[in-house]
Short mmCIF file of C-alpha atoms and ligand atoms in Angstrom, two decimals:
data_model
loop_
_atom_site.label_atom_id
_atom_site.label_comp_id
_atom_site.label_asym_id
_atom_site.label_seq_id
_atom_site.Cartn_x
_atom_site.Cartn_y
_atom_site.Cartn_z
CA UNK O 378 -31.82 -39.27 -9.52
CA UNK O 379 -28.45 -38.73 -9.60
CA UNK O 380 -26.54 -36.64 -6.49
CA UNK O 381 -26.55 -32.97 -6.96
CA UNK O 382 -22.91 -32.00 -7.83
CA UNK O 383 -21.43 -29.41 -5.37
CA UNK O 384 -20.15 -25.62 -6.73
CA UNK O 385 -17.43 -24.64 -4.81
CA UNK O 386 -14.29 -22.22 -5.14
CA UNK O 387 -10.88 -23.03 -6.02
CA UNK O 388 -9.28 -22.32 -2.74
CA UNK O 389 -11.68 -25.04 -1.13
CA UNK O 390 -10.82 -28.05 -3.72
CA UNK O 391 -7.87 -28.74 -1.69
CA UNK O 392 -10.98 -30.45 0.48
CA UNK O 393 -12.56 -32.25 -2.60
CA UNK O 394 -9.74 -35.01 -4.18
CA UNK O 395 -11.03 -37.50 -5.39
CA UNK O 396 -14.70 -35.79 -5.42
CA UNK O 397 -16.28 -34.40 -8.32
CA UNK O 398 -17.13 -30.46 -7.98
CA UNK O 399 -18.52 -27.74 -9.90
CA UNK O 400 -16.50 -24.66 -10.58
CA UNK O 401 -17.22 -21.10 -12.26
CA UNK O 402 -14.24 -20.13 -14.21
CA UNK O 403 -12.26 -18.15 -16.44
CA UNK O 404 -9.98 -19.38 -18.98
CA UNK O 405 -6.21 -18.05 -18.35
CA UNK O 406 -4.47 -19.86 -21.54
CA UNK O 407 -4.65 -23.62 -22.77
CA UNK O 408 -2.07 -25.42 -24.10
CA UNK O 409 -2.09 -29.67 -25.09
CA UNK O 410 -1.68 -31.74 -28.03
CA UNK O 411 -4.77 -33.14 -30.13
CA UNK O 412 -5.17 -35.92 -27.31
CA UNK O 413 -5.25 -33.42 -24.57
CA UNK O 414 -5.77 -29.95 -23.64
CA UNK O 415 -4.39 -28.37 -20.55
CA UNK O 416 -6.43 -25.51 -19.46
CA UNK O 417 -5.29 -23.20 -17.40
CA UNK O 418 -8.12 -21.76 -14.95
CA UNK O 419 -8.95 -18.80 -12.43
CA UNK O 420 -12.15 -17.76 -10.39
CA UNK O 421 -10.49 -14.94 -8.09
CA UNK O 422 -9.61 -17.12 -5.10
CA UNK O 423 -6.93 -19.06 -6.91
CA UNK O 424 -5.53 -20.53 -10.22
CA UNK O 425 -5.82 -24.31 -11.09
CA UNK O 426 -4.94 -26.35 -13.76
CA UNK O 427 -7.96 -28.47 -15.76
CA UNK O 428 -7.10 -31.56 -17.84
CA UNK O 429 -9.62 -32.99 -20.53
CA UNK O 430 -8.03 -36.14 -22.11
CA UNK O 431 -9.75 -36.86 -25.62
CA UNK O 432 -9.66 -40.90 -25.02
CA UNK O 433 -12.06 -40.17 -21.42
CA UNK O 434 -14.39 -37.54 -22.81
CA UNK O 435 -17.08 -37.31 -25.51
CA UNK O 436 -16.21 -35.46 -28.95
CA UNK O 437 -18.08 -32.54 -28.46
CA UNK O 438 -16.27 -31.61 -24.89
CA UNK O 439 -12.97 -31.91 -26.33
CA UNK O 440 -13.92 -30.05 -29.06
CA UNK O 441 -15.07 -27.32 -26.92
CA UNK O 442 -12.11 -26.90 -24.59
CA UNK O 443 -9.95 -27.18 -27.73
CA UNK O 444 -11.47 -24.19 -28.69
CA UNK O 445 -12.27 -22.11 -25.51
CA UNK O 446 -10.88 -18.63 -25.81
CA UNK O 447 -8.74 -16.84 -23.58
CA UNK O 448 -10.95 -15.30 -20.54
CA UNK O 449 -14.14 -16.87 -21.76
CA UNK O 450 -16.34 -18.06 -18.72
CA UNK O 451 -18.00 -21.44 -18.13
CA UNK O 452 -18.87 -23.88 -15.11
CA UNK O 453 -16.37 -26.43 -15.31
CA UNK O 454 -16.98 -29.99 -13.96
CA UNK O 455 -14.69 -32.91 -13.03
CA UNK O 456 -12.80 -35.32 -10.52
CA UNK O 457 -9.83 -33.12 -8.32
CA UNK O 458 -6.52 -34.93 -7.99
CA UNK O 459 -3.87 -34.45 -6.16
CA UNK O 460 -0.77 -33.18 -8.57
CA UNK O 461 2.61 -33.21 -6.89
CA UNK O 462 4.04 -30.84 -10.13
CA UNK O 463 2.11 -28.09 -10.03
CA UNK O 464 2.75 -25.33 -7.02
CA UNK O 465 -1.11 -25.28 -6.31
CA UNK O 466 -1.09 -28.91 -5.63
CA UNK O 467 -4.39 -29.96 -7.24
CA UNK O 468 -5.68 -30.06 -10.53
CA UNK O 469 -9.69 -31.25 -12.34
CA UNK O 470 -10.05 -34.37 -14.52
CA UNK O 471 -12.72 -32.32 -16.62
CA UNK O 472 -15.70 -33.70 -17.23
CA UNK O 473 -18.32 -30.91 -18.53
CA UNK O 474 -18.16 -27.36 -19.62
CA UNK O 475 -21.22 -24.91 -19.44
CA UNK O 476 -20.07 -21.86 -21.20
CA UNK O 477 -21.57 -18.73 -19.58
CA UNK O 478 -19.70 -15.98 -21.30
CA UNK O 479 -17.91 -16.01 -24.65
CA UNK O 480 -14.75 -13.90 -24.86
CA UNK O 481 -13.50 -12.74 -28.57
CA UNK O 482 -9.79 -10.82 -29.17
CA UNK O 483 -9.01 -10.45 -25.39
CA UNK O 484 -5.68 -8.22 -25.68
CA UNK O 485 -3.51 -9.16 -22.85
CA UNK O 486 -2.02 -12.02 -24.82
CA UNK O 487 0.61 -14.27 -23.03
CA UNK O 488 3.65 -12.60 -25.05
CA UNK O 489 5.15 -9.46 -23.49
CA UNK O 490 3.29 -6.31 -23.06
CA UNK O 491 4.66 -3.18 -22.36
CA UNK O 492 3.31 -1.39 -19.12
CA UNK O 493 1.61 1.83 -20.75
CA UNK O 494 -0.14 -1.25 -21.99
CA UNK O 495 -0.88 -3.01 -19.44
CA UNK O 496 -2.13 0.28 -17.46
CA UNK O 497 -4.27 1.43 -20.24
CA UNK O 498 -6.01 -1.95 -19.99
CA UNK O 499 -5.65 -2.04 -16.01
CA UNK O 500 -9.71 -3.00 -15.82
CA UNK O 501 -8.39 -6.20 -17.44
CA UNK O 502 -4.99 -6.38 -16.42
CA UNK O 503 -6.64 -7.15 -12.43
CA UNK O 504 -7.43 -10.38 -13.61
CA UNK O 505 -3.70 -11.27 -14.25
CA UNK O 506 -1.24 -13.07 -11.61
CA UNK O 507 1.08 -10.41 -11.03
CA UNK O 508 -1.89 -7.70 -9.73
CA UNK O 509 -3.93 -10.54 -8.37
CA UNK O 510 -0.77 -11.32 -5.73
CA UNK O 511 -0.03 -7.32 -5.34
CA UNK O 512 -3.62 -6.65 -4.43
CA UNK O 513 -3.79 -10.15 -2.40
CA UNK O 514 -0.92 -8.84 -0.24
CA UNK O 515 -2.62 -5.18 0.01
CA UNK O 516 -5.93 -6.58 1.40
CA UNK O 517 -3.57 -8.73 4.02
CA UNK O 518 -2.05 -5.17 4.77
CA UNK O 519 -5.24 -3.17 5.10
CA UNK O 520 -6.66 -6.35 7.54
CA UNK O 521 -3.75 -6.13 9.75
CA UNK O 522 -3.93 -2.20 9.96
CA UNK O 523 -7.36 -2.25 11.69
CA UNK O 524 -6.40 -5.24 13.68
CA UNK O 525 -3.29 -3.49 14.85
CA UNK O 526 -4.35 0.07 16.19
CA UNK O 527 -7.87 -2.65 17.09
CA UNK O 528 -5.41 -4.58 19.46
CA UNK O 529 -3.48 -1.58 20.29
CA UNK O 530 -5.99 0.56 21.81
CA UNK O 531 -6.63 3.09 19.41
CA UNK O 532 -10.12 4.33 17.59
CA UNK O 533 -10.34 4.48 14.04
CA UNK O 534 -10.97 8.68 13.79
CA UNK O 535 -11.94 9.43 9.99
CA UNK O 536 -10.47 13.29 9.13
CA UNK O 537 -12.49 14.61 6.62
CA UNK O 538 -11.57 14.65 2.67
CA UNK O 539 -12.65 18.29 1.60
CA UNK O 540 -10.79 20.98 3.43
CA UNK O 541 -10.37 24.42 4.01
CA UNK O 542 -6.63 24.14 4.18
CA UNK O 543 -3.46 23.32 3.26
CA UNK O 544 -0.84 21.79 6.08
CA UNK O 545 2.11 20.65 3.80
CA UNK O 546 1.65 23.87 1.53
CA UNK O 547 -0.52 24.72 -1.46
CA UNK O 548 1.29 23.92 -4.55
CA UNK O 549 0.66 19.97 -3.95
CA UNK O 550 -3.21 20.81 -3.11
CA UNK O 551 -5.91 20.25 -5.80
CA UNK O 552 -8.93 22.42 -5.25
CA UNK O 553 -12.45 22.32 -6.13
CA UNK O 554 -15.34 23.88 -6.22
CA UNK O 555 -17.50 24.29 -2.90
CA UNK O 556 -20.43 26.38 -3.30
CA UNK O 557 -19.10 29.95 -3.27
CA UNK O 558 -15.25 29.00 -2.21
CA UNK O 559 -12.47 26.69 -3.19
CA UNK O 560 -11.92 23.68 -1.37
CA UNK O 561 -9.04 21.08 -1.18
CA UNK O 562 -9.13 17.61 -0.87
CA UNK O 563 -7.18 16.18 1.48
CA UNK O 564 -3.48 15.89 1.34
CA UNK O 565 -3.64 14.33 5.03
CA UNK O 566 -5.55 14.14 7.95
CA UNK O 567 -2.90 15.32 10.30
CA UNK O 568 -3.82 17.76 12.08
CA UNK O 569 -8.11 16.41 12.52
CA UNK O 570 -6.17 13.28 14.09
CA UNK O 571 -4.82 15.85 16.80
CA UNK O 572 -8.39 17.04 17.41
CA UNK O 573 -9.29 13.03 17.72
CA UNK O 574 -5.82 12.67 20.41
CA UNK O 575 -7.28 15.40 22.16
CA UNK O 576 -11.01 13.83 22.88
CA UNK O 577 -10.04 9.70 22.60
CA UNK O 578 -6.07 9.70 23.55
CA UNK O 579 -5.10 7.22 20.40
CA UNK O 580 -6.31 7.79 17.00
CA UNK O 581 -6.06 7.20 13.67
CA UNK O 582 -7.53 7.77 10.30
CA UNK O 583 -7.00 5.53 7.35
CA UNK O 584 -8.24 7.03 4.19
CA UNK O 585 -7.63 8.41 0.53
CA UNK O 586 -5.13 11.28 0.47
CA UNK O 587 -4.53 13.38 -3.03
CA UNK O 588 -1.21 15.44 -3.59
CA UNK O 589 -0.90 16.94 -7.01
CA UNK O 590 2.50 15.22 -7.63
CA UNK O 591 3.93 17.70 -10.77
CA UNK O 592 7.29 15.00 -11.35
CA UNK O 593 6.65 11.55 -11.86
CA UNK O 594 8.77 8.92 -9.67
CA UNK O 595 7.99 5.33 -8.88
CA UNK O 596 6.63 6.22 -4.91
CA UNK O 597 4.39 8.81 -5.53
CA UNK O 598 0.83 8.86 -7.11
CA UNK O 599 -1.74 11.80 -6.49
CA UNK O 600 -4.02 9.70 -5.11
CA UNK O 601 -3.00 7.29 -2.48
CA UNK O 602 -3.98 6.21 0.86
CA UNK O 603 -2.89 7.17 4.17
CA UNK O 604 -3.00 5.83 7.67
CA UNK O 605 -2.23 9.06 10.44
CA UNK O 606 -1.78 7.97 13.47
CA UNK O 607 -2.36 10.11 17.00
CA UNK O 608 -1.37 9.99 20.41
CA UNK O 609 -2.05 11.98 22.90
CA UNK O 610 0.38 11.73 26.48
CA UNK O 611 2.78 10.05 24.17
CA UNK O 612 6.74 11.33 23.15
CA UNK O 613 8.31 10.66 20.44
CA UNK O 614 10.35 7.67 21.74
CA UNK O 615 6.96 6.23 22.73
CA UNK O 616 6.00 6.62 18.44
CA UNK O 617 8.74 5.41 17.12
CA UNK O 618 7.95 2.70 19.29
CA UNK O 619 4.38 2.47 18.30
CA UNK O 620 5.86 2.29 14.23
CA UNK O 621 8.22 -0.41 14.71
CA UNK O 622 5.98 -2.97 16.35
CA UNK O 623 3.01 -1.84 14.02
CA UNK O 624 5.72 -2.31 10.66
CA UNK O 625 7.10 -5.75 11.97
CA UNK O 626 3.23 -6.95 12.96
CA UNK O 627 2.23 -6.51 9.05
CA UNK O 628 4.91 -7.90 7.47
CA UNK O 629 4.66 -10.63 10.15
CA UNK O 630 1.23 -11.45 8.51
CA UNK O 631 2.05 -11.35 5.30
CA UNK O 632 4.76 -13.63 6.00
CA UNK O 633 2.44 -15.69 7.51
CA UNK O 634 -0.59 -15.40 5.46
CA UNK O 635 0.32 -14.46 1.88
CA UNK O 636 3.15 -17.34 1.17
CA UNK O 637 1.21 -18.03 -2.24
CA UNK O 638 1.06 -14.66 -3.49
CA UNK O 639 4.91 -13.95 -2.33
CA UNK O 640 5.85 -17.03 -4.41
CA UNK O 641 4.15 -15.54 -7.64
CA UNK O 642 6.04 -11.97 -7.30
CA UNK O 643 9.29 -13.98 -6.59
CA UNK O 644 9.27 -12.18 -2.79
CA UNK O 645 12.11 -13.57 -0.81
CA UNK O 646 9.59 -14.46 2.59
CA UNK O 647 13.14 -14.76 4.65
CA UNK O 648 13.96 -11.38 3.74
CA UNK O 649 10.96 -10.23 5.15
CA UNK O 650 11.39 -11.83 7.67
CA UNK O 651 14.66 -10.66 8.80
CA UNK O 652 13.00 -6.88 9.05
CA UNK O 653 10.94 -8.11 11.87
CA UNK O 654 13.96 -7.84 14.07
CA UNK O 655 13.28 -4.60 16.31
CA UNK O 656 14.30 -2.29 17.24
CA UNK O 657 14.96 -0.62 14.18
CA UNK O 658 18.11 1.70 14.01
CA UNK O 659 17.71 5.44 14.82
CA UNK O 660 19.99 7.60 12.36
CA UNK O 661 19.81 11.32 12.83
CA UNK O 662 19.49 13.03 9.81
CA UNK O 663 23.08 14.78 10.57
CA UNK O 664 24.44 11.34 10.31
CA UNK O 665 22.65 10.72 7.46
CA UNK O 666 23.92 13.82 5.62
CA UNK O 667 27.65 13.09 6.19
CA UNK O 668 27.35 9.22 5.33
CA UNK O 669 25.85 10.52 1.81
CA UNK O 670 28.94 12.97 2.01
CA UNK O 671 30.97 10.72 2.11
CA UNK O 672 29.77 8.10 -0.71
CA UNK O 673 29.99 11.32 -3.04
CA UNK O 674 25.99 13.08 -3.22
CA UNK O 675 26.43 16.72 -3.25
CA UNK O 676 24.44 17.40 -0.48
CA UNK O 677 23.93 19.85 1.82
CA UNK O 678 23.31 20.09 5.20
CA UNK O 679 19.45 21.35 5.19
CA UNK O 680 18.06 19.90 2.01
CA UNK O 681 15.56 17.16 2.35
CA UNK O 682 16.28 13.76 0.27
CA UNK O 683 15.50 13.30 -3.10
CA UNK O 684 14.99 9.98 -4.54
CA UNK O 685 18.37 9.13 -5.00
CA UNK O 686 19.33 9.87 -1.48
CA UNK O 687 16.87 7.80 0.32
CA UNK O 688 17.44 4.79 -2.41
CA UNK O 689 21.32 5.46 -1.47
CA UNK O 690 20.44 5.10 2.83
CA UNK O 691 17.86 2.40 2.00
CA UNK O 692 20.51 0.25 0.22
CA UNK O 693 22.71 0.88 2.97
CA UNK O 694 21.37 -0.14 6.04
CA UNK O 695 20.32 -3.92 5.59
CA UNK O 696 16.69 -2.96 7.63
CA UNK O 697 13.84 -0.38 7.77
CA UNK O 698 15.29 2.84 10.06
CA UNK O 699 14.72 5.65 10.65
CA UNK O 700 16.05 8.71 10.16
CA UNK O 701 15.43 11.34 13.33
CA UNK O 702 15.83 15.07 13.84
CA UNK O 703 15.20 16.91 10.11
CA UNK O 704 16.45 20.22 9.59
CA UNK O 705 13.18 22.44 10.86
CA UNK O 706 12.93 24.79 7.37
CA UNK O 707 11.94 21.74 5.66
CA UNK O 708 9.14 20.35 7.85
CA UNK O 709 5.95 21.28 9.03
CA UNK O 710 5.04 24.15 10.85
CA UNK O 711 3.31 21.86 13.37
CA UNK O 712 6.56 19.70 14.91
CA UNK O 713 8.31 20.19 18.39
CA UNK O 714 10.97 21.90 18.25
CA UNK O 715 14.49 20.40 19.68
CA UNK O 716 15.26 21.01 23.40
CA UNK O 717 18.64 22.16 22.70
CA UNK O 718 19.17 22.92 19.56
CA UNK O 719 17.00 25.37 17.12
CA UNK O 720 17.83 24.17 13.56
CA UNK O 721 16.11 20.78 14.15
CA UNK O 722 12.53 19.40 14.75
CA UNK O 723 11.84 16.46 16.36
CA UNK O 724 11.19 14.51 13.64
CA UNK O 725 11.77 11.01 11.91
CA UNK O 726 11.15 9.34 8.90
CA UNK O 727 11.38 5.71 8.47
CA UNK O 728 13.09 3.90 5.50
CA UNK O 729 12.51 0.80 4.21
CA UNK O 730 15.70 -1.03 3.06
CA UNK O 731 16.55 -2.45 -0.89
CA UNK O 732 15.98 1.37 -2.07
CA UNK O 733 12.29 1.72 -1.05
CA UNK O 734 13.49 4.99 0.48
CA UNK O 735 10.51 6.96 2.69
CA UNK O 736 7.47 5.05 4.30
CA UNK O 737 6.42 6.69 7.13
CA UNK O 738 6.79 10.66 8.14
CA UNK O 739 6.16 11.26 11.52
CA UNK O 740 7.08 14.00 14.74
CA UNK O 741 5.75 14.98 18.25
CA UNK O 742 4.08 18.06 17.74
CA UNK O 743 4.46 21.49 19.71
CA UNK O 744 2.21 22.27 22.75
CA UNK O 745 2.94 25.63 22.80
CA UNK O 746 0.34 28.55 21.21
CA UNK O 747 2.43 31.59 20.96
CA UNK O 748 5.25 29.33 18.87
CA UNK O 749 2.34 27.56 16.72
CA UNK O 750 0.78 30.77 16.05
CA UNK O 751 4.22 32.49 14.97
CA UNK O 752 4.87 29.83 12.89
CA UNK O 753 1.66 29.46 11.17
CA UNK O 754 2.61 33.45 10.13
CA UNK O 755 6.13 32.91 9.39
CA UNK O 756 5.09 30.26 6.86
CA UNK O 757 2.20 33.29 5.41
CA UNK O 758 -0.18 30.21 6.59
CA UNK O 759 -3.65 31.55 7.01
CA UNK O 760 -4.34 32.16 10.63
CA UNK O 761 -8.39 32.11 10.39
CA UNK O 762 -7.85 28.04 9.00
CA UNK O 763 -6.35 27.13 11.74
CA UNK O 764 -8.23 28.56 14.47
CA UNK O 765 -10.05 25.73 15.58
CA UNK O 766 -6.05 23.74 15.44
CA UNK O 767 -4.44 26.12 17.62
CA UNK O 768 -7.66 26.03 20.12
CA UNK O 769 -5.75 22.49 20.76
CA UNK O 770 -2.95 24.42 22.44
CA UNK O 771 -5.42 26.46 24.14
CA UNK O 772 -7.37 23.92 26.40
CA UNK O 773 -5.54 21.64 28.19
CA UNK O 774 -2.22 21.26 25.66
CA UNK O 775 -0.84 18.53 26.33
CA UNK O 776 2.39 16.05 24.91
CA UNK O 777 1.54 14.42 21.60
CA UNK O 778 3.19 12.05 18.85
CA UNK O 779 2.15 10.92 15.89
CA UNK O 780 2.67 9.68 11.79
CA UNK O 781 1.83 9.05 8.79
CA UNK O 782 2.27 5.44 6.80
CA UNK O 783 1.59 5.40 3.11
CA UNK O 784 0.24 2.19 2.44
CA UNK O 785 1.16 2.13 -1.35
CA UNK O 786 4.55 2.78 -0.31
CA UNK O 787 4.51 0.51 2.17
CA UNK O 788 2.97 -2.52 -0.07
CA UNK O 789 5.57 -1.50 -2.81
CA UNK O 790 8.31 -2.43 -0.21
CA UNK O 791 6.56 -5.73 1.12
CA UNK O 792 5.20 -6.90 -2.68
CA UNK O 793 8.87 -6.16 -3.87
CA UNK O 794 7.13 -4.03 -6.62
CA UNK O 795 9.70 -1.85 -9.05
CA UNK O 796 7.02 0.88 -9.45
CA UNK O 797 4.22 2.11 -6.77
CA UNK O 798 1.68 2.23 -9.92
CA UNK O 799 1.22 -1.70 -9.09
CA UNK O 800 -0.10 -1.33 -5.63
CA UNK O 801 -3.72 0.00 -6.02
CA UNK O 802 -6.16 -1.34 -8.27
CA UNK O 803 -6.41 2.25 -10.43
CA UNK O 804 -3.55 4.46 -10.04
CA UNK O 805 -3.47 7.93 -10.36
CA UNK O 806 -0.29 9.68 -11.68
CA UNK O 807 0.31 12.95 -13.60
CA UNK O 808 -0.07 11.29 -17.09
CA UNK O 809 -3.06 8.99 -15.92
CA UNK O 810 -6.66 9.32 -14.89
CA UNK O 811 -8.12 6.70 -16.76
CA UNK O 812 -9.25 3.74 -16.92
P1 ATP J 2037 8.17 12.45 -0.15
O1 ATP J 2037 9.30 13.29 0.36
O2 ATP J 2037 8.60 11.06 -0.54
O3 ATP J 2037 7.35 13.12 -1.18
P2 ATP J 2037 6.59 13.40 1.99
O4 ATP J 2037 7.62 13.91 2.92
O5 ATP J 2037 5.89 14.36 1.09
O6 ATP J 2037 7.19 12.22 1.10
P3 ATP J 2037 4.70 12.99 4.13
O7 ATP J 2037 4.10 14.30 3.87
O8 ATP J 2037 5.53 12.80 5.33
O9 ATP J 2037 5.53 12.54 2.82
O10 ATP J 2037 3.55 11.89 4.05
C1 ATP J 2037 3.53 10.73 4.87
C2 ATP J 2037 3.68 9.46 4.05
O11 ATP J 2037 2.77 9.45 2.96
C3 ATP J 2037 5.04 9.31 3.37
O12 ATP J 2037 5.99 8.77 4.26
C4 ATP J 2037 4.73 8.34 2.26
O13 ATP J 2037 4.68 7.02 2.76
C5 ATP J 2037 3.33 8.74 1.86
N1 ATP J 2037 3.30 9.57 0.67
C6 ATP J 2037 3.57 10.89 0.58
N2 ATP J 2037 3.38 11.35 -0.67
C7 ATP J 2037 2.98 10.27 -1.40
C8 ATP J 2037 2.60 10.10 -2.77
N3 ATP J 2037 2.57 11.10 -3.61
N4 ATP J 2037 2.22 8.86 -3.17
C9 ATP J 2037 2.21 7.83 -2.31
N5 ATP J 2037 2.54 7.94 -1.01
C10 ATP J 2037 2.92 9.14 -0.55
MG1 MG J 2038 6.16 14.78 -0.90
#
């Protein structure tokens, strides 16, 4: 009897040349000549290149790969070689195919497709290099989030998704039914993660967020995920602190671990690299104001940034930085107010450079219940939904920092993608909620 032939995956034949394995594929595209057909193959841990040469192979098998349709499945069986031209390294001397699905009129054809396309046939589209490297790098990202806070001493604290309120103001919220009231799902878990500070000392939550986005831009969906981070004892300084090393840690890893999948989207890995240098600059937002001043935005002093803006500053400065100090009308009710001055909060933002504009919103919050509770009532913010928030201030108030990373956002800026839609494997945008 004749050895049992081994099944493996494409990311282990670099372990198998001169072997002959067993693979279950898909067909990407074929190309060859009547002597020999090229066929290009996936299995969802990498792509690799099959060769059946008519002269080495019966009839019927070169028939059959001859004729194999794009994204039809089959076990495919041969010798691996080493093969200095292609960038995997490796390619099969095929020797069998065992179909196992037929595939008839796939329509993601290798000519150009436009994206409406592309996204109304994103159940399909996954299966294509461009997503397969996006979502690669994502899974690298998520990894390295738990292993970061993991390392750095915090406890994963998961803020609920159905709430009774609305912390960055209703007309963003999307409500729905709960028994006999209306609740929201969550735009963020803010202020549960202050709750969590209070009772671990470092938290954070990492989880979907929804914001009914009414314009549509290339960084915002209206569902995306968010990581909210919480520390208790902790200043601002001590954050901003906290972001950098956490930013420079993930792109460190992709860097590191995603060199295959930054080839594919063209990703400059040096570039990266080069925003691993910390600290990152601190800009306040005055600053920021009269540099846009001066390049010509009519901008006021008090306005948050639009797109434009933050593309402008994030073409400017060569790294991620961030921008401190916002104007205090435009944030939340919940940050610390400025020791000597009462038009700002202390606040920052950081920016990711080549026009990525906003990643990560963050502020130390206020201790103080009297100035919570006025604020919460200058902002008509209802006072019996926050309760159990300001009880924070009541017992033991102490110093506390935190922020908020959008991963989309942040992936955009690390895949080097033009539009966030590419990030997550369904995305969810005013015109689309389907597939
Ligand atoms: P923007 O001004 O760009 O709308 P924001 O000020 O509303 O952002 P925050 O409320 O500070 O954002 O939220 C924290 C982080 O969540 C942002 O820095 C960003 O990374 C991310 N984020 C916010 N809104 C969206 C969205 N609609 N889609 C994807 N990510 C988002
Ligand atoms: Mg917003």
């Amino acid at each position: 009897m004749s050895e049992e032939i081994k099944v493996i995956r494409i990311e282990d034949v670099p372990h198998f040349v001169g072997q002959t394995v067993k693979i279950g594929v898909w067909l990407r595209q074929k190309r060859g000549s009547g002597k020999i057909a090229f066929l290009q193959l996936r299995d969802g841990t990498g792509f690799m290149q099959g060769v059946v040469v008519s002269a080495d192979v019966d009839e019927a098998l070169f028939k059959l790969a001859e004729h194999l349709k794009q994204e039809s499945s089959f076990y495919v069986t041969g010798e691996i070689h080493e093969d200095s031209r292609s960038s995997f390294g490796y390619e099969m001397a095929v020797s069998a195919i065992d179909m196992v699905g037929e595939s008839e009129g796939y329509p993601i054809t290798p000519k150009e497709h436009g994206t409406d396309f592309l996204f109304d046939q994103r159940h399909l589209y996954l299966r294509h290099q461009k997503p397969y490297a996006t979502l690669k790098i994502r899974d690298e990202i998520i990894r390295g989030i738990y292993d970061f806070f993991y390392q750095d001493g915090f406890l994963k604290f998961d803020s609920p998704i159905l709430t009774d309120s609305a912390p960055e103001g209703t007309t963003e919220l999307f409500p729905v039914d709960y028994f006999d009231q209306t609740a929201y799902l969550s735009q963020t878990g803010q202020l549960y993660v202050e709750a969590g500070a209070m009772a671990f000392g470092k938290v954070y939550d990492f989880g979907p967020t929804f914001r009914a986005e009414k314009s549509s831009t290339r960084r915002h969906l209206t569902e995306f995920w968010m990581i909210d981070a919480e520390m208790a004892w902790m200043h601002q300084e001590q954050s901003l602190d906290v972001q950098e090393r956490m930013i420079a840690y993930l792109i460190q890893r992709v860097v590191d671990n995603c060199q295959t999948e930054l080839e594919m989207l063209g990703r400059d890995a040096d570039k990266l690299r080069s925003y691993t240098k910390l600290p990152f600059p601190r800009v306040s937002y005055d600053d920021a104001v009269k540099l846009l001043q001066d390049n010509d935005f009519d901008i006021k002093w008090g306005v948050d940034f639009g797109s434009p803006e933050e593309t402008f500053l994030a073409n400017y400065y060569k790294t991620p930085f961030f921008v401190v100090n916002f104007p205090k009308a435009i944030k939340a009710f919940y940050m610390k107010r400025h020791p000597t001055r009462d038009d700002v909060v202390i606040s920052a933002d950081l920016m990711a450079p080549e026009g990525y504009g906003e990643i990560i919103g963050g502020s130390e919050r206020d201790t103080d219940y009297d100035y919570l509770k006025q604020r919460l009532i200058d902002q008509h913010l209802d006072l019996k939904e926050y309760d159990w928030y300001l009880d924070l201030r009541k017992y033991g108030s102490v110093p506390h920092s935190g922020f908020g990373l959008g991963l989309e956002r942040f992936i955009r800026f690390v895949a080097g993608e033009d539009h966030i839609r590419e990030t997550i494997p369904f995305p969810r945008t005013l015109n689309r909620l389907h597939p």
